[in-house]
Amino acid sequence: MKKAVKAISLVLTVAAVLAGCGKDSGGTEAVSTKNAEGRYDPVLTIRIAKQLDENTGRYGEGEDINKNPMVDLAVEKLGIKMETILLGGDAGNYDTKLRLALTGSEELPDVFPVYGTQMIADMIESGKVKAIDEDIEKYMPDRLKEIYDKYPQTFYPVIKDGKTYGIACTPFLTEGQVMIIRQDWLDKLGLKAPTTLDEFEEVIRAFTEQDPDGNGKKDTYGFTYAGDSIYNTGWVADPVILFSANAGKHYPGSWQEDENGQLVYGSIHEGNKKTLERMAQWHANGWIFQEAAATGAWDAMMQFTEGKAGIFIGRPWAIGSVRDVETVCPEAVIKAYPNILQDSGEPAYQGAQINDGWLMFNKDFNNMEAFFTYYDWIYDAAFGTGDFKYGYLEGYDYDIVGDTVVYDSKLFDPPVTDPFMPGKSTVLKNTPSIDTMQPIWMSVRE
């Protein structure tokens, strides 16, 4: 696959020059059809939007979001070129650009993810997106229909007046969160990973006051998190477990039944008030990120990556996103631990996400069959079949060393530092998954 990808890139560079002499057949301009080999001919372009984390892998020399091995492979295998025309970094920047596209100040892509229900409602109200009920029935492959049939609730936000205006991004119950900790700091200070809120407090105090990095300066603190949204995102830099330690399943922003069968709003639960009071004291002591209240997830995570904070909470994959700390601090050792327990000794709760946004479609987009062909193709990475049995690209997100498939790029043959992540140029933000977990209220300690 490594040699094939390089060859594909060379061939497609020539093909792109030749294609530039004629009219592009993709996007909203025309409908392209498959040839005898199952490829679209001429090459069909689907214009997409991305909310992209640039911390996840680096482009190679001469590569960018629209010129890289993953884009080339889709053209070679399917005759479909994914072209990103709207790119946003963090959630706020991306939403702003979508708003501009909604008003006509920016071009609305053919296919684009939306991450908020208000944006979905506004898109539908604008008349700029299409209902896709017939397209789902006609073009969605059976294996994908089986997945979506398991999660009918993911369609609710994109249904209006009986019509469906989008699909959830790869619905499944996501993995729980873990505590990612500077193990070298724990070892230096003779500490163990915390298992209770009291132990958590002791660790973040020590990480702040006992010079864990040994530079003789008071320039570290215990815990970084995102405080610019409600504390139950279930994503990264989410401190919800700290609230669950006192409030159980009644965490902020949720409605849950109490022992009497009455619905209780988590944000006003006494347990959450206790956690807020405790965090306020931590803040006053300088034990936690001082700008958290106005900071989003990725910026909060950077505090850990830059060697300033000792604990960060996120999904298990997030440990790969903070590996840069090992470059900033060569002595750094990071390790993931299960989350803390409630005061009762029961596992702390986390809200399981079922999907990561929704895909919506420009009303003028005419190539829904091609979209589902591509969408099903990248799902091979979840099913472990087809072109993506072990991952997207050998030598990028995985490698085969001897008879072993490895996913840590430092163990590749030869080792690779911070390789390009192929998922950066697909229509999705994350690699599809078909794994499920029960119950919906999850804990990694169960």
mmCIF file of C-alpha atoms in Angstrom, residues 60 96 115 154 156 159 166 177 208 246 249 268 298 308 314 317 322 339 344 369 378:
data_model
loop_
_atom_site.group_PDB
_atom_site.id
_atom_site.type_symbol
_atom_site.label_atom_id
_atom_site.label_comp_id
_atom_site.label_asym_id
_atom_site.label_seq_id
_atom_site.Cartn_x
_atom_site.Cartn_y
_atom_site.Cartn_z
ATOM 1 C CA GLY A 60 3.897 15.796 4.336
ATOM 2 C CA THR A 96 -19.205 31.185 12.106
ATOM 3 C CA TYR A 115 -22.816 20.048 15.324
ATOM 4 C CA THR A 154 -30.249 10.260 15.788
ATOM 5 C CA TYR A 156 -34.909 13.376 15.291
ATOM 6 C CA ILE A 159 -36.589 15.747 10.685
ATOM 7 C CA GLY A 166 -29.542 14.756 7.075
ATOM 8 C CA GLN A 177 -13.496 9.073 29.227
ATOM 9 C CA THR A 208 0.964 22.905 41.605
ATOM 10 C CA ASN A 246 -20.936 14.349 44.278
ATOM 11 C CA LYS A 249 -26.041 10.593 37.441
ATOM 12 C CA ILE A 268 -29.339 22.724 40.355
ATOM 13 C CA TRP A 298 -8.635 22.083 22.243
ATOM 14 C CA LYS A 308 1.830 23.183 32.125
ATOM 15 C CA GLY A 314 -10.854 12.922 27.530
ATOM 16 C CA TRP A 317 -8.001 8.450 21.704
ATOM 17 C CA VAL A 322 -1.349 15.178 23.561
ATOM 18 C CA ASN A 339 -11.931 7.979 36.253
ATOM 19 C CA SER A 344 -20.530 6.389 47.574
ATOM 20 C CA GLU A 369 -25.348 7.861 -4.938
ATOM 21 C CA ILE A 378 -14.613 4.760 4.429
#
